[in-house]
Structure formats: C-alpha cells, structure tokens
Short mmCIF file of C-alpha atoms and ligand atoms in Angstrom, two decimals:
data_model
loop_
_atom_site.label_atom_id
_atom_site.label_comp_id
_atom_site.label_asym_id
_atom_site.label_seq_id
_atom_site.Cartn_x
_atom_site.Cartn_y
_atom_site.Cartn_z
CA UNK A 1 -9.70 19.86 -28.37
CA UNK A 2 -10.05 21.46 -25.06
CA UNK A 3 -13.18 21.14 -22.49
CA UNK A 4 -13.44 22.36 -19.40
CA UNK A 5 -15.67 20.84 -16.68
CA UNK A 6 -17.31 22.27 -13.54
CA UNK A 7 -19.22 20.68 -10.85
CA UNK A 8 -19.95 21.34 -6.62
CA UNK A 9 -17.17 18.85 -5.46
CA UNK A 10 -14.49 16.79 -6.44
CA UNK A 11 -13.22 12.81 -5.17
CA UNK A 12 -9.71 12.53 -6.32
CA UNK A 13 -10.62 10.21 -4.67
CA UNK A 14 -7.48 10.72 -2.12
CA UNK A 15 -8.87 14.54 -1.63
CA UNK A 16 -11.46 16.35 -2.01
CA UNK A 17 -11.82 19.40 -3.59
CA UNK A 18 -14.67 22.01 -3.48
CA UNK A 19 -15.58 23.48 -6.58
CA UNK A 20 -13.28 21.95 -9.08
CA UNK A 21 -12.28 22.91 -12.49
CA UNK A 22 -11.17 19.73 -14.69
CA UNK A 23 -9.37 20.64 -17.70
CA UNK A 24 -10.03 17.68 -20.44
CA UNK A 25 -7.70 17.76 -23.77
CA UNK A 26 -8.52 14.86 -26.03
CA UNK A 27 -8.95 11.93 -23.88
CA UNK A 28 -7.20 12.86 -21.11
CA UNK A 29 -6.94 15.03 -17.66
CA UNK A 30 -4.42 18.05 -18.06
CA UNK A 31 -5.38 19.98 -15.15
CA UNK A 32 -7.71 19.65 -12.22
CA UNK A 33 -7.42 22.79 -10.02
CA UNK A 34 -10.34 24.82 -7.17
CA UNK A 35 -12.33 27.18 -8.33
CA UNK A 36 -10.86 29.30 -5.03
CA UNK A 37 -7.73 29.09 -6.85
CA UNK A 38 -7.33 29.90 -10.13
CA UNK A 39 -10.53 30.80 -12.75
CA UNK A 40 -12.01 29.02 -15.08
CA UNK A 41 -10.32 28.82 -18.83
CA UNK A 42 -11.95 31.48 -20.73
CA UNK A 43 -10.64 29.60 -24.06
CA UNK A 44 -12.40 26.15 -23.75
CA UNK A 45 -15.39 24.84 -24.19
CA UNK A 46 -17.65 24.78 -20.85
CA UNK A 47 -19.82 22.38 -19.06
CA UNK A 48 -21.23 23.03 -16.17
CA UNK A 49 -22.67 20.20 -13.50
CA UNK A 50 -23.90 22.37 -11.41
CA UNK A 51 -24.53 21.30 -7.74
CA UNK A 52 -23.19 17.47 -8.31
CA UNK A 53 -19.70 15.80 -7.54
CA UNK A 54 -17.33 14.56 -9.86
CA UNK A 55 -15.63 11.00 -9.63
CA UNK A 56 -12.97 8.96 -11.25
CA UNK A 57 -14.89 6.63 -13.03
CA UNK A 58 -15.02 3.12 -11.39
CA UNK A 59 -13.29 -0.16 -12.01
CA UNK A 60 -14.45 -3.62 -11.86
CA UNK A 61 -11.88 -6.11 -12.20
CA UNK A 62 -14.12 -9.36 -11.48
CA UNK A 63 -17.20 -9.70 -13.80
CA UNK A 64 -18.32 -12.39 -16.16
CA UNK A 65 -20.96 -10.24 -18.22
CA UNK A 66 -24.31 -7.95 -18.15
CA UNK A 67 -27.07 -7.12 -20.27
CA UNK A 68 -27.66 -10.30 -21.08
CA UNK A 69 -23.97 -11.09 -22.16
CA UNK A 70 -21.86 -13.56 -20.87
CA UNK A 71 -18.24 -12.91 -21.53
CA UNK A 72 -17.32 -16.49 -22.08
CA UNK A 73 -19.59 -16.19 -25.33
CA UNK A 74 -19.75 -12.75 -26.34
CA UNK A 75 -18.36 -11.75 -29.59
CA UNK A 76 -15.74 -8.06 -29.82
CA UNK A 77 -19.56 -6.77 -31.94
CA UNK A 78 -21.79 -7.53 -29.53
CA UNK A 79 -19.21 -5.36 -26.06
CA UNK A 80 -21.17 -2.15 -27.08
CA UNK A 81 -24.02 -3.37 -25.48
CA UNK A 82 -22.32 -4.00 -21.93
CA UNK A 83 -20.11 -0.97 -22.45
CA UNK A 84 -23.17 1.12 -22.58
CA UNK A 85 -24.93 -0.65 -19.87
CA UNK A 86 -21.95 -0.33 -17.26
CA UNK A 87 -20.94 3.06 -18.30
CA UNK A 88 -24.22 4.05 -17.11
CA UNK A 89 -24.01 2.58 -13.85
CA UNK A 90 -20.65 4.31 -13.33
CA UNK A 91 -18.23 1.81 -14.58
CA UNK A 92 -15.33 2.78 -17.24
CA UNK A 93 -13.56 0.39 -17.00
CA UNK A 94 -13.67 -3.19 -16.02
CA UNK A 95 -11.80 -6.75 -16.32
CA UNK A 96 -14.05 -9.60 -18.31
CA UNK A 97 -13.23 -12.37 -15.98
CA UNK A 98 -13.55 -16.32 -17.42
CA UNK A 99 -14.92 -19.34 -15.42
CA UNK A 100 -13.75 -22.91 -15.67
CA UNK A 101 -14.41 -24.27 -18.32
CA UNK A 102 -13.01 -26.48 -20.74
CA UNK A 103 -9.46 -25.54 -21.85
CA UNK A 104 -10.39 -25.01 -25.68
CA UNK A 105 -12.92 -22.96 -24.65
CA UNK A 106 -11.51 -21.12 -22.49
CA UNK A 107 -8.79 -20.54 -24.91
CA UNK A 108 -11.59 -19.25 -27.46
CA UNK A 109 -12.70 -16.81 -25.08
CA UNK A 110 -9.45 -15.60 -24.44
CA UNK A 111 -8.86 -15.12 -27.91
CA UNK A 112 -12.15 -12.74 -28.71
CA UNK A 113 -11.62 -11.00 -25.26
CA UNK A 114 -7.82 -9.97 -26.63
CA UNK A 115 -9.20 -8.80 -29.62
CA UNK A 116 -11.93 -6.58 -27.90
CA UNK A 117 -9.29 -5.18 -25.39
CA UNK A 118 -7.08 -4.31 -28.54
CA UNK A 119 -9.91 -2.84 -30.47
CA UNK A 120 -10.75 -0.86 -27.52
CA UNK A 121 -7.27 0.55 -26.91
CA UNK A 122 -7.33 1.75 -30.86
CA UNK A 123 -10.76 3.28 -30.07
CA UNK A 124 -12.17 1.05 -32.86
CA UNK A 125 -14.95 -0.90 -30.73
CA UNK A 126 -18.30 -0.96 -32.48
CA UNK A 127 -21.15 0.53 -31.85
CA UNK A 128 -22.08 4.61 -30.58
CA UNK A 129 -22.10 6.14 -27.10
CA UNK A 130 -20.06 5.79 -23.84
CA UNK A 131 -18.80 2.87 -23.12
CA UNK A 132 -16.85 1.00 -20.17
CA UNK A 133 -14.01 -0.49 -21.80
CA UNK A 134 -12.23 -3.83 -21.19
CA UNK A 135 -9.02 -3.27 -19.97
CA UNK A 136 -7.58 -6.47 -19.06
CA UNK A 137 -8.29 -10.44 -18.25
CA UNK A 138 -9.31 -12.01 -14.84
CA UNK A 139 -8.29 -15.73 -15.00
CA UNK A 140 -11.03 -17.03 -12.47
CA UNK A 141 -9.70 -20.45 -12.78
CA UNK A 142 -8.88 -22.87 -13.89
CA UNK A 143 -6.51 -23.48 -10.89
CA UNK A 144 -9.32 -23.72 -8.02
CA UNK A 145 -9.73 -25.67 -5.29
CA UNK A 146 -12.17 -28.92 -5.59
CA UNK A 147 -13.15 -28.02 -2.03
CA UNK A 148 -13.52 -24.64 -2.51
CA UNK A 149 -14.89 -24.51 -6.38
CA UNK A 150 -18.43 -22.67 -5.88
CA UNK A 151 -19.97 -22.94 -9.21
CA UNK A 152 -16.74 -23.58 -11.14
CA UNK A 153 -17.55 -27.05 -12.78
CA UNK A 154 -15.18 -29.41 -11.29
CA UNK A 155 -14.48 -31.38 -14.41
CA UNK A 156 -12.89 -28.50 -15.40
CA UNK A 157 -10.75 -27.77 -12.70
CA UNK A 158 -6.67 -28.10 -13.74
CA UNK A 159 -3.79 -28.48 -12.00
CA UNK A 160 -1.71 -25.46 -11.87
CA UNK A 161 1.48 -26.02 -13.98
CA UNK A 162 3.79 -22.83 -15.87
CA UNK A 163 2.61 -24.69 -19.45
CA UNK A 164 -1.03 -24.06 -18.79
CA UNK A 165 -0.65 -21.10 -17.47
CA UNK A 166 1.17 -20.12 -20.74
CA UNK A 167 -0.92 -21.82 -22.95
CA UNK A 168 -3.75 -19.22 -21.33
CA UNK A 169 -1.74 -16.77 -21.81
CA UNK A 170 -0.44 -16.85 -25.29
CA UNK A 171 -4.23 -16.95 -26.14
CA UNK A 172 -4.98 -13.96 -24.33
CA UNK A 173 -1.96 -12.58 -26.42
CA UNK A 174 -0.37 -11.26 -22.70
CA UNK A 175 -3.44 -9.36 -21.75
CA UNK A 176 -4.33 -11.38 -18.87
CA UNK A 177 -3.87 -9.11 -15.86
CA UNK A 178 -4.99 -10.42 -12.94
CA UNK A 179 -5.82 -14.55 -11.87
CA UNK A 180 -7.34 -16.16 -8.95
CA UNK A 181 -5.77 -19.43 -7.82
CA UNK A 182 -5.98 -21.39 -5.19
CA UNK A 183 -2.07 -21.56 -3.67
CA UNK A 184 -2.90 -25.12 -1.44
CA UNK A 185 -2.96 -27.36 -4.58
CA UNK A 186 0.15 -28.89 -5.76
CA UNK A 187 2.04 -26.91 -8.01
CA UNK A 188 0.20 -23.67 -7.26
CA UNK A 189 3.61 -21.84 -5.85
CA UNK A 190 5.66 -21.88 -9.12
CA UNK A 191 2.60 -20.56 -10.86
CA UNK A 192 1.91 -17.60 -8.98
CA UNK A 193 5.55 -16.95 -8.85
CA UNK A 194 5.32 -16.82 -12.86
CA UNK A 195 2.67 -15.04 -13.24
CA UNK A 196 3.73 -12.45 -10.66
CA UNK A 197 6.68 -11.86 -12.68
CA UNK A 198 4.84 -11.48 -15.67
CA UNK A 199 2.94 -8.44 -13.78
CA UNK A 200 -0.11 -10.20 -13.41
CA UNK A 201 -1.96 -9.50 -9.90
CA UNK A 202 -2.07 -12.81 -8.72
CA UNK A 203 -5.65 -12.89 -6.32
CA UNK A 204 -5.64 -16.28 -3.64
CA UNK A 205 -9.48 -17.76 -3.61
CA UNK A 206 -11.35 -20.05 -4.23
CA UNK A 207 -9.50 -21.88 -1.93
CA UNK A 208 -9.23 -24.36 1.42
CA UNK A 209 -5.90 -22.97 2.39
CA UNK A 210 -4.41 -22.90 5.63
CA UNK A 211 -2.85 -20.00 6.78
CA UNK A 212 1.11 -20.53 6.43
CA UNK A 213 0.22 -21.77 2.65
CA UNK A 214 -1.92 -18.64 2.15
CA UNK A 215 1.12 -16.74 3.80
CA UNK A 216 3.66 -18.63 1.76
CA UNK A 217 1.41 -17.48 -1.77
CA UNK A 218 2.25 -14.00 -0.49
CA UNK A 219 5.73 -14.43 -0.34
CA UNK A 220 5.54 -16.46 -3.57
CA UNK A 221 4.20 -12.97 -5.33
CA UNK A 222 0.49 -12.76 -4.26
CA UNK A 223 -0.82 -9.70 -3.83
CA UNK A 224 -4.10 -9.86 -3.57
CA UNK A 225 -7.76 -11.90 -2.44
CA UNK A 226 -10.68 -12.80 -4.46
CA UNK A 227 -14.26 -12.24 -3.06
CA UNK A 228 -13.45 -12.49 0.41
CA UNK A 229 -15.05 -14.88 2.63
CA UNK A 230 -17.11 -16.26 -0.75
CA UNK A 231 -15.73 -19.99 -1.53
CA UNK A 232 -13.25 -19.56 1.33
CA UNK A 233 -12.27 -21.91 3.76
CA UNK A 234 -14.68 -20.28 6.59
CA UNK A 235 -12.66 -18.33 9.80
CA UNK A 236 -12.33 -20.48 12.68
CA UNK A 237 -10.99 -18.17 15.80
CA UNK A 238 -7.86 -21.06 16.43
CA UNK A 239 -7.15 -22.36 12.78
CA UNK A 240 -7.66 -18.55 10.80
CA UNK A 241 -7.07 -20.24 7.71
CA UNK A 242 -7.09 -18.06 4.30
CA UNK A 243 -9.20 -15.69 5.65
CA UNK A 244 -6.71 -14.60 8.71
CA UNK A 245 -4.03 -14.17 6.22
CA UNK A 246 -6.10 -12.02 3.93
CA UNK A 247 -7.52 -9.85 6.55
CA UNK A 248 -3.90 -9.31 8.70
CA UNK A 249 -1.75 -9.04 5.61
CA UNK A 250 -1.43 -5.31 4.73
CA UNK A 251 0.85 -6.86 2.28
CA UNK A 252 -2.82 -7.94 0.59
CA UNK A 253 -5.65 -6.01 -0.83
CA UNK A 254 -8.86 -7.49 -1.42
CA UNK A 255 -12.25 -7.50 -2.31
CA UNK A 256 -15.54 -8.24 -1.28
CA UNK A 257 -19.04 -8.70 -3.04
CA UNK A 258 -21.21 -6.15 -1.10
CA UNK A 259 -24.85 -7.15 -2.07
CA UNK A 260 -25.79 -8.30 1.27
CA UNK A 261 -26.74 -11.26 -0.17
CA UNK A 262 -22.65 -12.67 -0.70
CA UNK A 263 -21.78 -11.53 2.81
CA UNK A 264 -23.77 -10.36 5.76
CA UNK A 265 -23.48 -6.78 5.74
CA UNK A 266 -22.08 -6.43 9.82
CA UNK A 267 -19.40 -8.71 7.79
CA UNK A 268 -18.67 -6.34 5.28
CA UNK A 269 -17.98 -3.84 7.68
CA UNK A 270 -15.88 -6.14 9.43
CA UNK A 271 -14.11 -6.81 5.83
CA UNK A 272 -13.37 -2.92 5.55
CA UNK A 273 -12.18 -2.13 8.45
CA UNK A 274 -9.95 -5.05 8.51
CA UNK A 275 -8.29 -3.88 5.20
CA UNK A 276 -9.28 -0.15 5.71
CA UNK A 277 -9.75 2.73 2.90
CA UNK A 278 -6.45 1.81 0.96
CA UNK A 279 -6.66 -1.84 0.43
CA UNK A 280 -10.54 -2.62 0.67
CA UNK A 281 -12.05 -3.01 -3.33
CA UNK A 282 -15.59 -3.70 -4.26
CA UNK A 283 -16.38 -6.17 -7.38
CA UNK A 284 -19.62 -7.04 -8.58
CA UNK A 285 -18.56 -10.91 -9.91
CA UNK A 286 -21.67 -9.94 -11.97
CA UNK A 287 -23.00 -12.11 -14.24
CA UNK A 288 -25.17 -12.19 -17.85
CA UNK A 289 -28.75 -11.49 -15.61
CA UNK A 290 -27.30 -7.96 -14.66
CA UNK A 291 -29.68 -5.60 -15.58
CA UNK A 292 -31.92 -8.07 -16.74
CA UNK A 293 -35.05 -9.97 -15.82
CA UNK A 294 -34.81 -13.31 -13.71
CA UNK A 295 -35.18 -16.23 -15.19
CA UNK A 296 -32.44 -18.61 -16.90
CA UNK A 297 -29.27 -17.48 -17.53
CA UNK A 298 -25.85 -18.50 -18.62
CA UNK A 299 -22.64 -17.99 -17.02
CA UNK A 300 -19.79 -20.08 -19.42
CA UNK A 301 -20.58 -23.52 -19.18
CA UNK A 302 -23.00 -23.23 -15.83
CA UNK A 303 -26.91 -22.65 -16.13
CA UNK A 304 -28.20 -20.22 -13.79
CA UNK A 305 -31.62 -19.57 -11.94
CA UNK A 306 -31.80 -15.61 -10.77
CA UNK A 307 -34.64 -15.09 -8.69
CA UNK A 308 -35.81 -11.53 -6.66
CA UNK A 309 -31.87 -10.52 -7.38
CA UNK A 310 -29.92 -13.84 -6.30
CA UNK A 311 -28.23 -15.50 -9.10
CA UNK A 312 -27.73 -19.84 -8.00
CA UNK A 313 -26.51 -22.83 -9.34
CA UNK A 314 -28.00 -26.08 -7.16
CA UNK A 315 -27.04 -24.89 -3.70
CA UNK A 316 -24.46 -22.48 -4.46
CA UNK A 317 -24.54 -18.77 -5.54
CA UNK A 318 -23.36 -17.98 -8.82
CA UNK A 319 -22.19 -14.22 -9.34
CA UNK A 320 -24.44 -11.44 -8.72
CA UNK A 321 -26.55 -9.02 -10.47
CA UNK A 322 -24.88 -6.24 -8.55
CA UNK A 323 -23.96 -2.74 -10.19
CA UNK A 324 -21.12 -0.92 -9.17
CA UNK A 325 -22.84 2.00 -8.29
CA UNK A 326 -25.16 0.15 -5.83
CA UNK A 327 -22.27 -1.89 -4.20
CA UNK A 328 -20.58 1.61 -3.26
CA UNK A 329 -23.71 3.17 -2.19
CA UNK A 330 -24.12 -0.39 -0.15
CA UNK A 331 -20.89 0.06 1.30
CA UNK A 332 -21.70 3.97 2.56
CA UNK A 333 -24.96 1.51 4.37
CA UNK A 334 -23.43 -1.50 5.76
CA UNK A 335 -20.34 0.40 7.00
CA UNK A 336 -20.85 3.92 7.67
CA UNK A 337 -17.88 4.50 5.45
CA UNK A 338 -18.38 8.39 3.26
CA UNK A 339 -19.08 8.29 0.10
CA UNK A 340 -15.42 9.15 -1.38
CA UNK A 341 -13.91 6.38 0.82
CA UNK A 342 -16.70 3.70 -0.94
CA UNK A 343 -16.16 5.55 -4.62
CA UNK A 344 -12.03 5.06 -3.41
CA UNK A 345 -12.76 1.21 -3.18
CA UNK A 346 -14.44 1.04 -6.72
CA UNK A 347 -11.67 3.36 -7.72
CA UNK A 348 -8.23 3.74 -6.61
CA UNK A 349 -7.88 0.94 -4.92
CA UNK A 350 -8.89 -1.39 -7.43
CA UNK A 351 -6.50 0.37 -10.03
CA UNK A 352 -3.73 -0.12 -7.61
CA UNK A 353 -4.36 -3.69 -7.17
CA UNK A 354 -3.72 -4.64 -10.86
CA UNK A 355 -1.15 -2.24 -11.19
CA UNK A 356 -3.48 0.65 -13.70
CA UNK A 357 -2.91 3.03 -10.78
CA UNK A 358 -1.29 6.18 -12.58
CA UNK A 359 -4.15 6.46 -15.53
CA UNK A 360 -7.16 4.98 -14.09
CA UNK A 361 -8.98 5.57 -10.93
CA UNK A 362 -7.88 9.05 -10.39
CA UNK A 363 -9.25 12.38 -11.08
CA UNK A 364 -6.36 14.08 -11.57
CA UNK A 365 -3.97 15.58 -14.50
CA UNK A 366 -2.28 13.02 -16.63
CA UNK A 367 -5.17 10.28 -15.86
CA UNK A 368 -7.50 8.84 -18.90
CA UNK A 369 -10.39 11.13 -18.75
CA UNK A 370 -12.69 8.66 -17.66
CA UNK A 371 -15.72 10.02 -14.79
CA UNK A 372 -19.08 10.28 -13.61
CA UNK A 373 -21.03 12.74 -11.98
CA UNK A 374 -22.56 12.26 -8.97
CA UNK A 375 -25.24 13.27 -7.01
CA UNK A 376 -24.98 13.78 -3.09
CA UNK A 377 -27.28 9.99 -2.65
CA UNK A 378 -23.97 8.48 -4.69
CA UNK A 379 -26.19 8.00 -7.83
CA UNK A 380 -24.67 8.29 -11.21
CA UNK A 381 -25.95 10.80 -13.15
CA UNK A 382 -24.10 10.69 -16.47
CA UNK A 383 -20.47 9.22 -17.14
CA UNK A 384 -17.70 10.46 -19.45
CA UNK A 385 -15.34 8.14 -21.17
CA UNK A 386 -11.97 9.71 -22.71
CA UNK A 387 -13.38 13.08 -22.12
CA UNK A 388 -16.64 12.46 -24.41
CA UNK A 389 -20.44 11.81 -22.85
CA UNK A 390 -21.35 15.13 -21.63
ZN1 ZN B 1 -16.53 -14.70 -10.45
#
C-alpha cells in the first residue's frame, strides 16, 4: 500500500526541504522528493498537512517510564499505554532504561523488556493506535560510581566484571544497546571494552572520574556521555575531570537533560555549543510521573516525591517529567539553536549514537516511516508510526 504525504517544509533533519512530497509504502520511506521538482503521485493515496513541517520522529534513548508506568515493573500488556502517550508528544521510538536495583530484579525486567522489544519488532504489541516503540535497552547501572550514584540505591551498586555484564545480557536476550558506567571503578575498562565489541554504545556517567580515566574509557570503546553535568564529578577550570573529556572529545557525543531544572539553561547552551549540532542529544531520563499528576511515584526500587514538575528522592533529583517535544522546543529557548538543529538532537543524533542511524531518525527513503508533523512553535501535531496515524 502506497501513501503519499504533503506538508509546508521538511527536517531531514540534515536539510531542509520546502514543500516536500514523502512517498510511504508499507512501513517505510521510498521516496522523499520537492514539490519544485517532480509532482505529486497521481496513483497513491493523499494526505495533505497543509501549512505544517514534517519531522523524523524523535528518539529517546534514556527513560525509565510515563503515564504512570515505570519500566522496571511494567508488563509487554500494559507498553500500549506509554506508546500512546509518547507517540503523542513526538516520540517513536525510545530505549526503556533500568535503574539499580537488585540483580534478580533487574534480570526480571530485562526479561519482560526483551519480550516487548520482540513483540514490537513482529508488530504484535497490544493494544490500538500509534505507538512509540521500544527499540533497545539502556543499562543505567549497575556499574555506577558510589560517589557519583544520584538516586541509584547504593546497595545495589556492582562491581563491573564481563560475568555480570553477561549475566545482564543473556536476560535481555542481546537487546541491550546502550549502558552507562562509570570507567574510574576497578574493573570498569574490560567491561566497556566488551560491551563495545558487542555493539553496545557504551555512555561514561554517573561517575567521579578524572580526566585521563575518562579519556582512557574512550580509547577503551566509549563513545558516548550520560546526562551531562547530572551526577558528574563537577568542572573545576585546573582538574576538568569527566566533564572536560566529554565536552573536548569530538570522539564523544552526549546528552543533556534540558528542563532547566537538571542544568541551568546558560549551561545548556554552553553544553551545545561545546558538542555542536552533530554530537549534542536531548533525553528526557523521564520517569513514571510523566504526564501525570504530582504526588508519589515509583521509579524501580526508589520512591519519588514530584512536586510543580521536579521529580526528588531526599536531596537528589530523580528523572524528570520532561517530554521530548518540550526539551527540543527548550533547547530552540535556552540556546538560540533553530528548530531543525533541536529536532536533529532528538533525532539524528541520538540514532547515530546507538548505532540505529540508517532507519531511524531520518526523513528520508529507505528509513522506517516513523514522523510527526509540526507546527512552526515546534509543537507536535499528530505522529505517524510505520506509515499509519494520519
Ligand atoms: Zn536515568
């Protein structure tokens, strides 16, 4: 089945292009063309957005739930439910990310996040509507740094050995695709090496590290940072630390909460300019409260407060209730940046990152047919997943 979409202007998110025609065939892009160039298909069916821009739908690889699920918990069933809700704040496709918590557990989680990232790749998840889909796993932990833990329960905390790491793995039945670790603690080194070769996008965080170790985890296979500047040792001008690794490196992406409440937003615009429009990427590290009241919320093991849109445990913050959509038009705020260099950093750049780069984030033939349409204020209007939604 062939559709053929229309709309004002198009984010590749690399180009832009002024009055597009996207040709949709099943569940993916075969064509993506200017209306100056070539007509539109008279032998499809048409839909027409009319004075809006189109967008490759975004990616969040690092977020623990919404809707009032938490992804440590949730059952394959009850995904429709977050699906829907993140689909309609832009996102197609995101990474459930775990939290320390006890190894059984953890394992558990694993095992019911595999099976919803399988039954989403068969198109078999439950439930009606467009939905984001879970495309991979974000080991947050357990290899963090005691110093550097945030919310992560320390009890929890393990040292970073290739058996654990495996263990974790086998549950996740290989679908782990991206893990933050903290490459000071003993043992850290041979684990990101592993994991590196096993394709995963190893992310350095949560973490007290000095720079040469941070610089050594890149050489080891790191290619990434996790919420930058959030449980990080701080930047001091004459010991940089982790932080003047991850902003130097362009060896490094990395990503940043931008809720203004994570990080000040002059220091978000210091974050993006440091790793500029290819390498900057926006997360939400949402959490269960997303999209929902405040009150008391859990996030694995942790209890939660969120209060006037700050999520805390004790002293420390625990995730957000961000939305995708918000933290790019945040980003277009706190930096100045244009609107298709913020949708790039919820887009592209993420999908490069954990290595999804040739069918996701792009608006362009051969991707997964996954977008949203915009309007000119960078609010999502309605979202298409595998070419169905309109
Ligand atoms: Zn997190």
């Amino acid at each position: 089945m062939k559709t053929v979409f229309t709309a004002s202007r198009l984010y590749t998110p690399t180009e832009e292009i002024q009055h597009p025609v996207v040709v949709v065939e099943d569940d993916r892009i075969a064509d993506v063309w200017s209306l100056a160039a070539q007509a539109v298909p008279t032998n499809a069916k048409l839909i027409d957005f009319g004075d809006t821009l189109l967008a490759p739908g975004f990616l969040d690889i690092h977020m623990h739930g919404g809707a009032g699920l938490d992804l440590m918990r949730a059952s394959p069933a009850e995904l429709p439910r977050l699906g829907r809700f993140l689909a309609a704040h832009g996102v197609t496709g995101y990474f459930p990310t775990t939290v320390a918590a006890s190894l059984d557990d953890t394992c558990a989680a694993l095992e019911r996040l595999a099976d919803a990232i399988e039954a989403g790749e068969l198109d078999r998840a439950n439930g009606d509507g467009v939905q984001a889909r879970p495309l991979g796993i974000h080991l947050e932990g357990p290899f963090l740094s005691h110093k550097r833990r945030g919310v992560h329960p320390p009890e929890y905390l393990v040292a970073p050995t290739v058996p654990v790491f495996d263990r974790l793995w086998q549950a996740a039945r290989g679908h782990v695709r991206m893990m933050t670790i903290a490459p000071e603690i003993p043992g850290a080194m041979e684990v990101i090496a592993e994991a590196a070769r096993r394709h995963v996008c190893v992310s350095i965080g949560n973490s007290d590290a000095e720079m040469p170790v941070a610089r050594d985890a890149v050489n080891a296979g790191a290619r990434h940072a996790t919420h930058t500047f959030n449980a990080m040792r701080p930047l001091d001008h004459r010991d940089p630390g982790i932080l003047g690794e991850v902003l130097t490196d362009d060896r490094l992406s990395a990503d940043v909460i931008a809720d203004g409440i994570h990080v000040a937003p002059p220091i978000v615009k210091l974050f993006l300019e440091a790793k500029g429009t290819e390498r900057a990427v926006l997360i939400t590290d949402a959490i269960s409260a997303t999209g929902m009241p405040d009150g008391r919320y859990q996030l694995g093991p942790i209890e939660v407060e969120v209060k006037e849109g700050k999520a805390t445990s004790g002293s420390s913050l625990a995730g957000s209730v961000l939305t995708m959509d918000r933290a790019v038009r945040n980003v277009t705020q706190f930096a100045d940046w244009s609107l298709r260099n913020a949708v790039r950093a919820a887009t592209l750049n993420p999908a490069r990152a954990v290595g999804l780069g040739a069918s996701y984030g792009v608006l362009a033939a051969d991707a997964s047919a996954n977008f949203i349409v915009l309007n000119a204020a960078g609010e999502v209007l309605k979202t298409v997943v595998r070419g169905r939604g309109a």
